[in-house]
């Protein structure tokens, strides 16, 4: 049985230091894809945007800057609130998104209860598959 941990929240797309716009988003985690987190933006639009990256990057990014290349995550403050910033780069363009740190952290804690760190490999059934192959 697979576990799904989802949360809808409002992110802010940072357009400039003075300007941002709200972006409805959904955080998703599935125990059958235990190393990844999935973020869907514009969830109510005809063409939602999906991003997938390592859960470890988001976990570390809540506490300290991490990631490189297409996905970078770091903690910050905005108007006295703790936020998590995500810089996403793709051939279609770049985006800087701000998420409430408390909501992201609470959701991540739920994913860590569902699949504790270090147990991800067991979720994939690789050991069973390998044992079956070697037994032949």
GROMACS .gro file of C-alpha atoms in nm:
model
  136
    1UNK     CA    1   0.000   0.000   0.000
    2UNK     CA    2   0.137   0.338  -0.098
    3UNK     CA    3   0.111   0.649   0.116
    4UNK     CA    4   0.039   0.990  -0.037
    5UNK     CA    5   0.108   1.310   0.159
    6UNK     CA    6  -0.031   1.626  -0.002
    7UNK     CA    7  -0.079   1.984   0.101
    8UNK     CA    8  -0.220   2.280  -0.086
    9UNK     CA    9  -0.071   2.618  -0.007
   10UNK     CA   10  -0.018   2.959  -0.155
   11UNK     CA   11   0.330   3.040  -0.275
   12UNK     CA   12   0.447   3.381  -0.391
   13UNK     CA   13   0.617   3.423  -0.727
   14UNK     CA   14   0.879   3.693  -0.674
   15UNK     CA   15   0.882   3.924  -0.977
   16UNK     CA   16   1.109   4.192  -0.829
   17UNK     CA   17   1.220   4.298  -0.479
   18UNK     CA   18   0.899   4.505  -0.450
   19UNK     CA   19   0.653   4.284  -0.635
   20UNK     CA   20   0.520   3.930  -0.601
   21UNK     CA   21   0.204   3.748  -0.704
   22UNK     CA   22   0.023   3.460  -0.530
   23UNK     CA   23   0.053   3.117  -0.690
   24UNK     CA   24  -0.169   2.832  -0.568
   25UNK     CA   25   0.038   2.516  -0.538
   26UNK     CA   26   0.022   2.158  -0.417
   27UNK     CA   27   0.307   1.976  -0.245
   28UNK     CA   28   0.299   1.604  -0.308
   29UNK     CA   29   0.492   1.306  -0.177
   30UNK     CA   30   0.436   0.939  -0.260
   31UNK     CA   31   0.592   0.645  -0.080
   32UNK     CA   32   0.629   0.466  -0.417
   33UNK     CA   33   0.862   0.751  -0.528
   34UNK     CA   34   1.031   0.795  -0.188
   35UNK     CA   35   1.327   1.014  -0.282
   36UNK     CA   36   1.123   1.282  -0.462
   37UNK     CA   37   0.889   1.567  -0.381
   38UNK     CA   38   0.644   1.697  -0.637
   39UNK     CA   39   0.522   2.054  -0.660
   40UNK     CA   40   0.236   2.150  -0.888
   41UNK     CA   41   0.184   2.522  -0.955
   42UNK     CA   42  -0.124   2.694  -1.098
   43UNK     CA   43  -0.328   2.397  -0.981
   44UNK     CA   44  -0.654   2.553  -1.100
   45UNK     CA   45  -0.531   2.652  -1.446
   46UNK     CA   46  -0.580   2.449  -1.766
   47UNK     CA   47  -0.204   2.384  -1.783
   48UNK     CA   48  -0.056   2.320  -1.437
   49UNK     CA   49   0.323   2.326  -1.403
   50UNK     CA   50   0.487   2.025  -1.237
   51UNK     CA   51   0.830   2.014  -1.075
   52UNK     CA   52   0.996   1.711  -0.918
   53UNK     CA   53   1.318   1.717  -0.718
   54UNK     CA   54   1.491   1.541  -0.431
   55UNK     CA   55   1.315   1.547  -0.094
   56UNK     CA   56   1.659   1.587   0.068
   57UNK     CA   57   1.708   1.921  -0.112
   58UNK     CA   58   1.385   2.061   0.029
   59UNK     CA   59   1.456   1.926   0.379
   60UNK     CA   60   1.805   2.079   0.386
   61UNK     CA   61   1.684   2.400   0.221
   62UNK     CA   62   1.452   2.472   0.515
   63UNK     CA   63   1.766   2.510   0.731
   64UNK     CA   64   2.050   2.621   0.500
   65UNK     CA   65   2.113   2.704   0.133
   66UNK     CA   66   2.141   2.394  -0.083
   67UNK     CA   67   2.088   2.259  -0.431
   68UNK     CA   68   2.255   2.359  -0.753
   69UNK     CA   69   2.169   2.389  -1.118
   70UNK     CA   70   1.795   2.380  -1.183
   71UNK     CA   71   1.680   2.370  -0.819
   72UNK     CA   72   1.816   2.580  -0.532
   73UNK     CA   73   1.644   2.618  -0.194
   74UNK     CA   74   1.727   2.836   0.106
   75UNK     CA   75   1.567   2.981   0.421
   76UNK     CA   76   1.499   3.354   0.448
   77UNK     CA   77   1.279   3.614   0.614
   78UNK     CA   78   1.001   3.817   0.450
   79UNK     CA   79   0.817   4.083   0.647
   80UNK     CA   80   0.935   3.921   0.969
   81UNK     CA   81   0.809   3.574   0.866
   82UNK     CA   82   1.026   3.269   0.808
   83UNK     CA   83   1.005   3.159   0.447
   84UNK     CA   84   1.169   2.906   0.218
   85UNK     CA   85   1.284   3.037  -0.119
   86UNK     CA   86   1.301   2.806  -0.420
   87UNK     CA   87   1.483   2.910  -0.736
   88UNK     CA   88   1.374   2.692  -1.027
   89UNK     CA   89   1.536   2.711  -1.371
   90UNK     CA   90   1.416   2.547  -1.690
   91UNK     CA   91   1.448   2.602  -2.066
   92UNK     CA   92   1.104   2.771  -2.042
   93UNK     CA   93   1.225   3.027  -1.788
   94UNK     CA   94   1.328   3.083  -1.430
   95UNK     CA   95   1.113   3.133  -1.122
   96UNK     CA   96   1.182   3.245  -0.768
   97UNK     CA   97   0.912   3.121  -0.531
   98UNK     CA   98   0.853   3.196  -0.165
   99UNK     CA   99   0.678   2.946   0.062
  100UNK     CA  100   0.577   2.980   0.429
  101UNK     CA  101   0.847   2.786   0.619
  102UNK     CA  102   0.604   2.659   0.885
  103UNK     CA  103   0.370   2.503   0.627
  104UNK     CA  104   0.656   2.344   0.428
  105UNK     CA  105   0.817   2.210   0.748
  106UNK     CA  106   0.489   2.063   0.878
  107UNK     CA  107   0.432   1.889   0.543
  108UNK     CA  108   0.790   1.758   0.532
  109UNK     CA  109   0.748   1.617   0.885
  110UNK     CA  110   0.445   1.423   0.759
  111UNK     CA  111   0.653   1.281   0.470
  112UNK     CA  112   0.930   1.183   0.714
  113UNK     CA  113   0.679   1.001   0.935
  114UNK     CA  114   0.544   0.819   0.628
  115UNK     CA  115   0.892   0.722   0.503
  116UNK     CA  116   1.172   0.785   0.755
  117UNK     CA  117   1.509   0.901   0.619
  118UNK     CA  118   1.725   0.604   0.527
  119UNK     CA  119   1.428   0.372   0.465
  120UNK     CA  120   1.349   0.501   0.114
  121UNK     CA  121   1.518   0.209  -0.063
  122UNK     CA  122   1.293  -0.040   0.114
  123UNK     CA  123   0.989   0.140  -0.030
  124UNK     CA  124   1.097   0.060  -0.384
  125UNK     CA  125   1.098  -0.318  -0.344
  126UNK     CA  126   1.447  -0.334  -0.496
  127UNK     CA  127   1.569  -0.587  -0.241
  128UNK     CA  128   1.280  -0.820  -0.323
  129UNK     CA  129   1.337  -0.783  -0.697
  130UNK     CA  130   1.710  -0.839  -0.664
  131UNK     CA  131   1.660  -1.145  -0.446
  132UNK     CA  132   1.416  -1.284  -0.704
  133UNK     CA  133   1.666  -1.227  -0.987
  134UNK     CA  134   1.955  -1.384  -0.795
  135UNK     CA  135   1.746  -1.686  -0.701
  136UNK     CA  136   1.699  -1.780  -1.067
   0.00000   0.00000   0.00000
